Amino acid sequence: MMRDGRRLAFEEWGDAGGTPVVLLHGTPGCRYGAVPEKVMQARPGVRFIAYDRPGYGDSDRGPGRRVADAARDVAAVADALGLDRFAVLGRSGGAPHALA
């Protein structure tokens, strides 16, 4: 649950003790399917984390939301998972959000 009361849904795949990588899905899209099986096999030692951006999948909408707000959302997911350091990767429409 976010400080503003919104819900962000997320999933994890891969090595639970591995290097965390937060994935931002394309548009349209959601957290499911963000990590193809071949990617997980090619990247052992990576903890993949994907969340539904606001208004997609099971995440609540963010009224007045801007792309730059993705930084706050990723930080909230990282805090919820106790991550101090992590990488961010955006695919297709998720790339601008990852840059934020």
PDB file of N, CA and C in Angstrom:
ATOM      1  N   MET A   1       0.854  -1.178   0.000  1.00  0.00           N
ATOM      2  CA  MET A   1       0.000   0.000   0.000  1.00  0.00           C
ATOM      3  C   MET A   1       0.900   1.241   0.000  1.00  0.00           C
ATOM      4  N   MET A   2       0.562   2.160  -0.855  1.00  0.00           N
ATOM      5  CA  MET A   2       1.328   3.404  -0.964  1.00  0.00           C
ATOM      6  C   MET A   2       0.874   4.390   0.119  1.00  0.00           C
ATOM      7  N   ARG A   3       1.700   5.375   0.384  1.00  0.00           N
ATOM      8  CA  ARG A   3       1.342   6.389   1.387  1.00  0.00           C
ATOM      9  C   ARG A   3       0.047   7.117   1.031  1.00  0.00           C
ATOM     10  N   ASP A   4      -0.216   7.247  -0.290  1.00  0.00           N
ATOM     11  CA  ASP A   4      -1.434   7.947  -0.713  1.00  0.00           C
ATOM     12  C   ASP A   4      -2.647   7.012  -0.773  1.00  0.00           C
ATOM     13  N   GLY A   5      -2.475   5.766  -0.301  1.00  0.00           N
ATOM     14  CA  GLY A   5      -3.581   4.821  -0.233  1.00  0.00           C
ATOM     15  C   GLY A   5      -3.725   3.919  -1.450  1.00  0.00           C
ATOM     16  N   ARG A   6      -2.957   4.174  -2.517  1.00  0.00           N
ATOM     17  CA  ARG A   6      -3.034   3.316  -3.701  1.00  0.00           C
ATOM     18  C   ARG A   6      -2.373   1.979  -3.430  1.00  0.00           C
ATOM     19  N   ARG A   7      -2.778   0.985  -4.204  1.00  0.00           N
ATOM     20  CA  ARG A   7      -2.177  -0.342  -4.155  1.00  0.00           C
ATOM     21  C   ARG A   7      -1.342  -0.550  -5.402  1.00  0.00           C
ATOM     22  N   LEU A   8      -0.130  -1.096  -5.253  1.00  0.00           N
ATOM     23  CA  LEU A   8       0.708  -1.495  -6.386  1.00  0.00           C
ATOM     24  C   LEU A   8       0.931  -2.996  -6.283  1.00  0.00           C
ATOM     25  N   ALA A   9       0.538  -3.727  -7.328  1.00  0.00           N
ATOM     26  CA  ALA A   9       0.719  -5.174  -7.355  1.00  0.00           C
ATOM     27  C   ALA A   9       2.081  -5.492  -7.961  1.00  0.00           C
ATOM     28  N   PHE A  10       2.795  -6.465  -7.379  1.00  0.00           N
ATOM     29  CA  PHE A  10       4.094  -6.847  -7.932  1.00  0.00           C
ATOM     30  C   PHE A  10       4.319  -8.343  -7.780  1.00  0.00           C
ATOM     31  N   GLU A  11       5.271  -8.851  -8.524  1.00  0.00           N
ATOM     32  CA  GLU A  11       5.662 -10.265  -8.494  1.00  0.00           C
ATOM     33  C   GLU A  11       7.182 -10.335  -8.533  1.00  0.00           C
ATOM     34  N   GLU A  12       7.715 -11.459  -8.087  1.00  0.00           N
ATOM     35  CA  GLU A  12       9.160 -11.699  -8.135  1.00  0.00           C
ATOM     36  C   GLU A  12       9.428 -13.043  -8.806  1.00  0.00           C
ATOM     37  N   TRP A  13      10.541 -13.120  -9.539  1.00  0.00           N
ATOM     38  CA  TRP A  13      10.977 -14.345 -10.198  1.00  0.00           C
ATOM     39  C   TRP A  13      12.487 -14.449 -10.068  1.00  0.00           C
ATOM     40  N   GLY A  14      12.994 -15.615 -10.347  1.00  0.00           N
ATOM     41  CA  GLY A  14      14.442 -15.801 -10.376  1.00  0.00           C
ATOM     42  C   GLY A  14      15.032 -16.112  -9.019  1.00  0.00           C
ATOM     43  N   ASP A  15      16.276 -15.716  -8.820  1.00  0.00           N
ATOM     44  CA  ASP A  15      17.049 -16.002  -7.620  1.00  0.00           C
ATOM     45  C   ASP A  15      16.681 -15.024  -6.507  1.00  0.00           C
ATOM     46  N   ALA A  16      16.014 -15.528  -5.473  1.00  0.00           N
ATOM     47  CA  ALA A  16      15.569 -14.667  -4.365  1.00  0.00           C
ATOM     48  C   ALA A  16      16.721 -13.939  -3.683  1.00  0.00           C
ATOM     49  N   GLY A  17      17.928 -14.497  -3.738  1.00  0.00           N
ATOM     50  CA  GLY A  17      19.088 -13.855  -3.133  1.00  0.00           C
ATOM     51  C   GLY A  17      19.962 -13.136  -4.141  1.00  0.00           C
ATOM     52  N   GLY A  18      19.484 -13.062  -5.374  1.00  0.00           N
ATOM     53  CA  GLY A  18      20.283 -12.479  -6.444  1.00  0.00           C
ATOM     54  C   GLY A  18      20.211 -10.960  -6.518  1.00  0.00           C
ATOM     55  N   THR A  19      20.899 -10.412  -7.501  1.00  0.00           N
ATOM     56  CA  THR A  19      20.898  -8.971  -7.744  1.00  0.00           C
ATOM     57  C   THR A  19      19.497  -8.533  -8.150  1.00  0.00           C
ATOM     58  N   PRO A  20      18.875  -7.606  -7.409  1.00  0.00           N
ATOM     59  CA  PRO A  20      17.520  -7.196  -7.740  1.00  0.00           C
ATOM     60  C   PRO A  20      17.463  -6.255  -8.956  1.00  0.00           C
ATOM     61  N   VAL A  21      16.536  -6.562  -9.855  1.00  0.00           N
ATOM     62  CA  VAL A  21      16.278  -5.737 -11.035  1.00  0.00           C
ATOM     63  C   VAL A  21      14.778  -5.487 -11.085  1.00  0.00           C
ATOM     64  N   VAL A  22      14.374  -4.220 -11.001  1.00  0.00           N
ATOM     65  CA  VAL A  22      12.961  -3.854 -11.084  1.00  0.00           C
ATOM     66  C   VAL A  22      12.642  -3.602 -12.548  1.00  0.00           C
ATOM     67  N   LEU A  23      11.649  -4.326 -13.057  1.00  0.00           N
ATOM     68  CA  LEU A  23      11.241  -4.226 -14.452  1.00  0.00           C
ATOM     69  C   LEU A  23       9.974  -3.398 -14.585  1.00  0.00           C
ATOM     70  N   LEU A  24       9.969  -2.521 -15.583  1.00  0.00           N
ATOM     71  CA  LEU A  24       8.781  -1.726 -15.875  1.00  0.00           C
ATOM     72  C   LEU A  24       8.233  -2.179 -17.221  1.00  0.00           C
ATOM     73  N   HIS A  25       7.015  -2.702 -17.202  1.00  0.00           N
ATOM     74  CA  HIS A  25       6.401  -3.323 -18.373  1.00  0.00           C
ATOM     75  C   HIS A  25       6.068  -2.307 -19.466  1.00  0.00           C
ATOM     76  N   GLY A  26       5.828  -2.841 -20.653  1.00  0.00           N
ATOM     77  CA  GLY A  26       5.457  -2.015 -21.799  1.00  0.00           C
ATOM     78  C   GLY A  26       4.020  -1.537 -21.718  1.00  0.00           C
ATOM     79  N   THR A  27       3.618  -0.788 -22.747  1.00  0.00           N
ATOM     80  CA  THR A  27       2.274  -0.224 -22.804  1.00  0.00           C
ATOM     81  C   THR A  27       1.537  -0.796 -23.996  1.00  0.00           C
ATOM     82  N   PRO A  28       0.384  -1.410 -23.839  1.00  0.00           N
ATOM     83  CA  PRO A  28      -0.181  -1.819 -22.550  1.00  0.00           C
ATOM     84  C   PRO A  28       0.593  -3.015 -22.026  1.00  0.00           C
ATOM     85  N   GLY A  29       0.308  -3.396 -20.843  1.00  0.00           N
ATOM     86  CA  GLY A  29       0.985  -4.542 -20.263  1.00  0.00           C
ATOM     87  C   GLY A  29       0.725  -4.625 -18.783  1.00  0.00           C
ATOM     88  N   CYS A  30       1.404  -5.555 -18.152  1.00  0.00           N
ATOM     89  CA  CYS A  30       1.323  -5.712 -16.704  1.00  0.00           C
ATOM     90  C   CYS A  30       2.521  -6.534 -16.260  1.00  0.00           C
ATOM     91  N   ARG A  31       2.577  -6.829 -14.982  1.00  0.00           N
ATOM     92  CA  ARG A  31       3.739  -7.521 -14.422  1.00  0.00           C
ATOM     93  C   ARG A  31       3.883  -8.941 -14.945  1.00  0.00           C
ATOM     94  N   TYR A  32       2.774  -9.571 -15.311  1.00  0.00           N
ATOM     95  CA  TYR A  32       2.847 -10.947 -15.820  1.00  0.00           C
ATOM     96  C   TYR A  32       3.457 -10.944 -17.216  1.00  0.00           C
ATOM     97  N   GLY A  33       4.354 -11.839 -17.446  1.00  0.00           N
ATOM     98  CA  GLY A  33       4.997 -11.918 -18.747  1.00  0.00           C
ATOM     99  C   GLY A  33       6.172 -10.972 -18.888  1.00  0.00           C
ATOM    100  N   ALA A  34       6.502 -10.256 -17.823  1.00  0.00           N
ATOM    101  CA  ALA A  34       7.611  -9.294 -17.887  1.00  0.00           C
ATOM    102  C   ALA A  34       8.961  -9.988 -17.972  1.00  0.00           C
ATOM    103  N   VAL A  35       9.019 -11.235 -17.515  1.00  0.00           N
ATOM    104  CA  VAL A  35      10.292 -11.965 -17.508  1.00  0.00           C
ATOM    105  C   VAL A  35      10.116 -13.289 -18.250  1.00  0.00           C
ATOM    106  N   PRO A  36      10.480 -13.330 -19.527  1.00  0.00           N
ATOM    107  CA  PRO A  36      10.401 -14.600 -20.258  1.00  0.00           C
ATOM    108  C   PRO A  36      11.327 -15.651 -19.640  1.00  0.00           C
ATOM    109  N   GLU A  37      10.920 -16.895 -19.725  1.00  0.00           N
ATOM    110  CA  GLU A  37      11.691 -18.006 -19.156  1.00  0.00           C
ATOM    111  C   GLU A  37      13.135 -18.006 -19.656  1.00  0.00           C
ATOM    112  N   LYS A  38      13.331 -17.701 -20.927  1.00  0.00           N
ATOM    113  CA  LYS A  38      14.686 -17.690 -21.495  1.00  0.00           C
ATOM    114  C   LYS A  38      15.568 -16.639 -20.827  1.00  0.00           C
ATOM    115  N   VAL A  39      14.979 -15.532 -20.434  1.00  0.00           N
ATOM    116  CA  VAL A  39      15.749 -14.471 -19.762  1.00  0.00           C
ATOM    117  C   VAL A  39      16.196 -14.953 -18.388  1.00  0.00           C
ATOM    118  N   MET A  40      15.303 -15.604 -17.666  1.00  0.00           N
ATOM    119  CA  MET A  40      15.677 -16.109 -16.341  1.00  0.00           C
ATOM    120  C   MET A  40      16.788 -17.159 -16.451  1.00  0.00           C
ATOM    121  N   GLN A  41      16.695 -18.014 -17.454  1.00  0.00           N
ATOM    122  CA  GLN A  41      17.723 -19.042 -17.644  1.00  0.00           C
ATOM    123  C   GLN A  41      19.066 -18.417 -18.018  1.00  0.00           C
ATOM    124  N   ALA A  42      19.017 -17.355 -18.816  1.00  0.00           N
ATOM    125  CA  ALA A  42      20.251 -16.697 -19.263  1.00  0.00           C
ATOM    126  C   ALA A  42      20.866 -15.821 -18.172  1.00  0.00           C
ATOM    127  N   ARG A  43      20.092 -15.488 -17.154  1.00  0.00           N
ATOM    128  CA  ARG A  43      20.561 -14.592 -16.092  1.00  0.00           C
ATOM    129  C   ARG A  43      20.380 -15.201 -14.711  1.00  0.00           C
ATOM    130  N   PRO A  44      21.057 -16.331 -14.441  1.00  0.00           N
ATOM    131  CA  PRO A  44      20.972 -16.866 -13.079  1.00  0.00           C
ATOM    132  C   PRO A  44      21.621 -15.857 -12.130  1.00  0.00           C
ATOM    133  N   GLY A  45      21.146 -15.817 -10.927  1.00  0.00           N
ATOM    134  CA  GLY A  45      21.713 -14.864  -9.969  1.00  0.00           C
ATOM    135  C   GLY A  45      21.040 -13.510 -10.022  1.00  0.00           C
ATOM    136  N   VAL A  46      19.915 -13.410 -10.747  1.00  0.00           N
ATOM    137  CA  VAL A  46      19.174 -12.151 -10.810  1.00  0.00           C
ATOM    138  C   VAL A  46      17.798 -12.351 -10.175  1.00  0.00           C
ATOM    139  N   ARG A  47      17.428 -11.416  -9.360  1.00  0.00           N
ATOM    140  CA  ARG A  47      16.100 -11.382  -8.727  1.00  0.00           C
ATOM    141  C   ARG A  47      15.262 -10.384  -9.516  1.00  0.00           C
ATOM    142  N   PHE A  48      14.361 -10.877 -10.339  1.00  0.00           N
ATOM    143  CA  PHE A  48      13.522 -10.022 -11.167  1.00  0.00           C
ATOM    144  C   PHE A  48      12.271  -9.626 -10.389  1.00  0.00           C
ATOM    145  N   ILE A  49      11.959  -8.342 -10.411  1.00  0.00           N
ATOM    146  CA  ILE A  49      10.793  -7.810  -9.712  1.00  0.00           C
ATOM    147  C   ILE A  49      10.029  -6.950 -10.721  1.00  0.00           C
ATOM    148  N   ALA A  50       8.764  -7.249 -10.913  1.00  0.00           N
ATOM    149  CA  ALA A  50       7.945  -6.452 -11.827  1.00  0.00           C
ATOM    150  C   ALA A  50       6.681  -6.020 -11.107  1.00  0.00           C
ATOM    151  N   TYR A  51       6.259  -4.809 -11.363  1.00  0.00           N
ATOM    152  CA  TYR A  51       5.013  -4.336 -10.764  1.00  0.00           C
ATOM    153  C   TYR A  51       4.117  -3.768 -11.855  1.00  0.00           C
ATOM    154  N   ASP A  52       2.818  -3.762 -11.576  1.00  0.00           N
ATOM    155  CA  ASP A  52       1.852  -3.158 -12.493  1.00  0.00           C
ATOM    156  C   ASP A  52       1.899  -1.653 -12.283  1.00  0.00           C
ATOM    157  N   ARG A  53       2.226  -0.918 -13.349  1.00  0.00           N
ATOM    158  CA  ARG A  53       2.208   0.531 -13.237  1.00  0.00           C
ATOM    159  C   ARG A  53       0.774   0.981 -12.934  1.00  0.00           C
ATOM    160  N   PRO A  54       0.601   2.153 -12.317  1.00  0.00           N
ATOM    161  CA  PRO A  54      -0.737   2.619 -11.954  1.00  0.00           C
ATOM    162  C   PRO A  54      -1.709   2.577 -13.130  1.00  0.00           C
ATOM    163  N   GLY A  55      -2.882   1.986 -12.857  1.00  0.00           N
ATOM    164  CA  GLY A  55      -3.930   1.887 -13.870  1.00  0.00           C
ATOM    165  C   GLY A  55      -3.840   0.626 -14.716  1.00  0.00           C
ATOM    166  N   TYR A  56      -2.817  -0.180 -14.515  1.00  0.00           N
ATOM    167  CA  TYR A  56      -2.657  -1.434 -15.250  1.00  0.00           C
ATOM    168  C   TYR A  56      -2.795  -2.602 -14.284  1.00  0.00           C
ATOM    169  N   GLY A  57      -3.252  -3.751 -14.808  1.00  0.00           N
ATOM    170  CA  GLY A  57      -3.342  -4.958 -13.996  1.00  0.00           C
ATOM    171  C   GLY A  57      -4.086  -4.720 -12.699  1.00  0.00           C
ATOM    172  N   ASP A  58      -3.468  -5.106 -11.604  1.00  0.00           N
ATOM    173  CA  ASP A  58      -4.104  -4.985 -10.287  1.00  0.00           C
ATOM    174  C   ASP A  58      -3.672  -3.761  -9.495  1.00  0.00           C
ATOM    175  N   SER A  59      -2.945  -2.845 -10.118  1.00  0.00           N
ATOM    176  CA  SER A  59      -2.546  -1.614  -9.414  1.00  0.00           C
ATOM    177  C   SER A  59      -3.603  -0.538  -9.606  1.00  0.00           C
ATOM    178  N   ASP A  60      -3.825   0.215  -8.540  1.00  0.00           N
ATOM    179  CA  ASP A  60      -4.802   1.301  -8.596  1.00  0.00           C
ATOM    180  C   ASP A  60      -4.315   2.432  -9.502  1.00  0.00           C
ATOM    181  N   ARG A  61      -5.265   3.147 -10.049  1.00  0.00           N
ATOM    182  CA  ARG A  61      -4.935   4.324 -10.852  1.00  0.00           C
ATOM    183  C   ARG A  61      -4.278   5.381  -9.972  1.00  0.00           C
ATOM    184  N   GLY A  62      -3.554   6.279 -10.609  1.00  0.00           N
ATOM    185  CA  GLY A  62      -2.947   7.396  -9.903  1.00  0.00           C
ATOM    186  C   GLY A  62      -3.480   8.691 -10.487  1.00  0.00           C
ATOM    187  N   PRO A  63      -4.518   9.260  -9.880  1.00  0.00           N
ATOM    188  CA  PRO A  63      -5.093  10.497 -10.425  1.00  0.00           C
ATOM    189  C   PRO A  63      -4.031  11.581 -10.620  1.00  0.00           C
ATOM    190  N   GLY A  64      -4.003  12.166 -11.806  1.00  0.00           N
ATOM    191  CA  GLY A  64      -3.036  13.217 -12.099  1.00  0.00           C
ATOM    192  C   GLY A  64      -1.625  12.706 -12.274  1.00  0.00           C
ATOM    193  N   ARG A  65      -1.471  11.415 -12.414  1.00  0.00           N
ATOM    194  CA  ARG A  65      -0.158  10.771 -12.498  1.00  0.00           C
ATOM    195  C   ARG A  65       0.645  11.260 -13.695  1.00  0.00           C
ATOM    196  N   ARG A  66       1.968  11.395 -13.477  1.00  0.00           N
ATOM    197  CA  ARG A  66       2.913  11.741 -14.549  1.00  0.00           C
ATOM    198  C   ARG A  66       3.978  10.647 -14.606  1.00  0.00           C
ATOM    199  N   VAL A  67       4.661  10.564 -15.730  1.00  0.00           N
ATOM    200  CA  VAL A  67       5.713   9.552 -15.899  1.00  0.00           C
ATOM    201  C   VAL A  67       6.739   9.671 -14.772  1.00  0.00           C
ATOM    202  N   ALA A  68       7.083  10.878 -14.380  1.00  0.00           N
ATOM    203  CA  ALA A  68       8.088  11.084 -13.334  1.00  0.00           C
ATOM    204  C   ALA A  68       7.683  10.453 -12.002  1.00  0.00           C
ATOM    205  N   ASP A  69       6.386  10.219 -11.811  1.00  0.00           N
ATOM    206  CA  ASP A  69       5.915   9.604 -10.565  1.00  0.00           C
ATOM    207  C   ASP A  69       6.366   8.155 -10.438  1.00  0.00           C
ATOM    208  N   ALA A  70       6.827   7.560 -11.529  1.00  0.00           N
ATOM    209  CA  ALA A  70       7.308   6.172 -11.479  1.00  0.00           C
ATOM    210  C   ALA A  70       8.468   6.037 -10.500  1.00  0.00           C
ATOM    211  N   ALA A  71       9.286   7.060 -10.360  1.00  0.00           N
ATOM    212  CA  ALA A  71      10.418   7.006  -9.424  1.00  0.00           C
ATOM    213  C   ALA A  71       9.916   6.772  -8.001  1.00  0.00           C
ATOM    214  N   ARG A  72       8.861   7.441  -7.627  1.00  0.00           N
ATOM    215  CA  ARG A  72       8.278   7.274  -6.286  1.00  0.00           C
ATOM    216  C   ARG A  72       7.704   5.868  -6.129  1.00  0.00           C
ATOM    217  N   ASP A  73       7.054   5.359  -7.182  1.00  0.00           N
ATOM    218  CA  ASP A  73       6.456   4.029  -7.113  1.00  0.00           C
ATOM    219  C   ASP A  73       7.527   2.943  -7.010  1.00  0.00           C
ATOM    220  N   VAL A  74       8.582   3.056  -7.798  1.00  0.00           N
ATOM    221  CA  VAL A  74       9.673   2.078  -7.731  1.00  0.00           C
ATOM    222  C   VAL A  74      10.329   2.134  -6.355  1.00  0.00           C
ATOM    223  N   ALA A  75      10.520   3.323  -5.823  1.00  0.00           N
ATOM    224  CA  ALA A  75      11.106   3.455  -4.482  1.00  0.00           C
ATOM    225  C   ALA A  75      10.221   2.778  -3.437  1.00  0.00           C
ATOM    226  N   ALA A  76       8.906   2.893  -3.582  1.00  0.00           N
ATOM    227  CA  ALA A  76       7.984   2.264  -2.628  1.00  0.00           C
ATOM    228  C   ALA A  76       8.066   0.742  -2.709  1.00  0.00           C
ATOM    229  N   VAL A  77       8.165   0.197  -3.921  1.00  0.00           N
ATOM    230  CA  VAL A  77       8.316  -1.253  -4.078  1.00  0.00           C
ATOM    231  C   VAL A  77       9.636  -1.696  -3.454  1.00  0.00           C
ATOM    232  N   ALA A  78      10.712  -0.967  -3.737  1.00  0.00           N
ATOM    233  CA  ALA A  78      12.024  -1.302  -3.181  1.00  0.00           C
ATOM    234  C   ALA A  78      12.000  -1.244  -1.649  1.00  0.00           C
ATOM    235  N   ASP A  79      11.364  -0.226  -1.094  1.00  0.00           N
ATOM    236  CA  ASP A  79      11.263  -0.121   0.365  1.00  0.00           C
ATOM    237  C   ASP A  79      10.480  -1.291   0.946  1.00  0.00           C
ATOM    238  N   ALA A  80       9.369  -1.662   0.285  1.00  0.00           N
ATOM    239  CA  ALA A  80       8.542  -2.767   0.767  1.00  0.00           C
ATOM    240  C   ALA A  80       9.316  -4.084   0.778  1.00  0.00           C
ATOM    241  N   LEU A  81      10.267  -4.214  -0.155  1.00  0.00           N
ATOM    242  CA  LEU A  81      11.068  -5.437  -0.249  1.00  0.00           C
ATOM    243  C   LEU A  81      12.398  -5.334   0.500  1.00  0.00           C
ATOM    244  N   GLY A  82      12.655  -4.194   1.119  1.00  0.00           N
ATOM    245  CA  GLY A  82      13.890  -4.009   1.877  1.00  0.00           C
ATOM    246  C   GLY A  82      15.130  -3.913   1.006  1.00  0.00           C
ATOM    247  N   LEU A  83      14.985  -3.376  -0.193  1.00  0.00           N
ATOM    248  CA  LEU A  83      16.119  -3.258  -1.122  1.00  0.00           C
ATOM    249  C   LEU A  83      16.851  -1.935  -0.911  1.00  0.00           C
ATOM    250  N   ASP A  84      18.152  -2.020  -0.704  1.00  0.00           N
ATOM    251  CA  ASP A  84      18.975  -0.812  -0.600  1.00  0.00           C
ATOM    252  C   ASP A  84      19.505  -0.402  -1.967  1.00  0.00           C
ATOM    253  N   ARG A  85      19.886  -1.413  -2.759  1.00  0.00           N
ATOM    254  CA  ARG A  85      20.431  -1.164  -4.098  1.00  0.00           C
ATOM    255  C   ARG A  85      19.731  -2.089  -5.083  1.00  0.00           C
ATOM    256  N   PHE A  86      19.477  -1.573  -6.276  1.00  0.00           N
ATOM    257  CA  PHE A  86      18.808  -2.365  -7.301  1.00  0.00           C
ATOM    258  C   PHE A  86      18.978  -1.664  -8.641  1.00  0.00           C
ATOM    259  N   ALA A  87      18.776  -2.427  -9.700  1.00  0.00           N
ATOM    260  CA  ALA A  87      18.792  -1.868 -11.047  1.00  0.00           C
ATOM    261  C   ALA A  87      17.343  -1.700 -11.514  1.00  0.00           C
ATOM    262  N   VAL A  88      17.155  -0.862 -12.529  1.00  0.00           N
ATOM    263  CA  VAL A  88      15.832  -0.635 -13.106  1.00  0.00           C
ATOM    264  C   VAL A  88      15.942  -0.840 -14.608  1.00  0.00           C
ATOM    265  N   LEU A  89      14.964  -1.533 -15.168  1.00  0.00           N
ATOM    266  CA  LEU A  89      14.952  -1.802 -16.602  1.00  0.00           C
ATOM    267  C   LEU A  89      13.539  -1.626 -17.126  1.00  0.00           C
ATOM    268  N   GLY A  90      13.383  -0.797 -18.149  1.00  0.00           N
ATOM    269  CA  GLY A  90      12.076  -0.583 -18.749  1.00  0.00           C
ATOM    270  C   GLY A  90      12.035  -1.128 -20.151  1.00  0.00           C
ATOM    271  N   ARG A  91      10.953  -1.775 -20.494  1.00  0.00           N
ATOM    272  CA  ARG A  91      10.764  -2.361 -21.811  1.00  0.00           C
ATOM    273  C   ARG A  91       9.688  -1.584 -22.563  1.00  0.00           C
ATOM    274  N   SER A  92       9.996  -1.151 -23.767  1.00  0.00           N
ATOM    275  CA  SER A  92       9.052  -0.461 -24.638  1.00  0.00           C
ATOM    276  C   SER A  92       8.481   0.764 -23.906  1.00  0.00           C
ATOM    277  N   GLY A  93       7.161   0.788 -23.686  1.00  0.00           N
ATOM    278  CA  GLY A  93       6.531   1.920 -23.015  1.00  0.00           C
ATOM    279  C   GLY A  93       6.960   2.095 -21.571  1.00  0.00           C
ATOM    280  N   GLY A  94       7.640   1.100 -21.008  1.00  0.00           N
ATOM    281  CA  GLY A  94       8.144   1.211 -19.640  1.00  0.00           C
ATOM    282  C   GLY A  94       9.481   1.938 -19.577  1.00  0.00           C
ATOM    283  N   ALA A  95      10.134   2.134 -20.746  1.00  0.00           N
ATOM    284  CA  ALA A  95      11.453   2.768 -20.757  1.00  0.00           C
ATOM    285  C   ALA A  95      11.433   4.196 -20.202  1.00  0.00           C
ATOM    286  N   PRO A  96      10.478   5.055 -20.604  1.00  0.00           N
ATOM    287  CA  PRO A  96      10.467   6.407 -20.015  1.00  0.00           C
ATOM    288  C   PRO A  96      10.268   6.382 -18.503  1.00  0.00           C
ATOM    289  N   HIS A  97       9.484   5.418 -18.038  1.00  0.00           N
ATOM    290  CA  HIS A  97       9.255   5.299 -16.595  1.00  0.00           C
ATOM    291  C   HIS A  97      10.537   4.870 -15.876  1.00  0.00           C
ATOM    292  N   ALA A  98      11.300   3.982 -16.500  1.00  0.00           N
ATOM    293  CA  ALA A  98      12.573   3.554 -15.917  1.00  0.00           C
ATOM    294  C   ALA A  98      13.565   4.704 -15.872  1.00  0.00           C
ATOM    295  N   LEU A  99      13.562   5.543 -16.873  1.00  0.00           N
ATOM    296  CA  LEU A  99      14.446   6.702 -16.876  1.00  0.00           C
ATOM    297  C   LEU A  99      14.106   7.693 -15.763  1.00  0.00           C
ATOM    298  N   ALA A 100      12.826   7.756 -15.415  1.00  0.00           N
ATOM    299  CA  ALA A 100      12.397   8.655 -14.338  1.00  0.00           C
ATOM    300  C   ALA A 100      13.053   8.241 -13.029  1.00  0.00           C
TER     301      ALA A 100
END
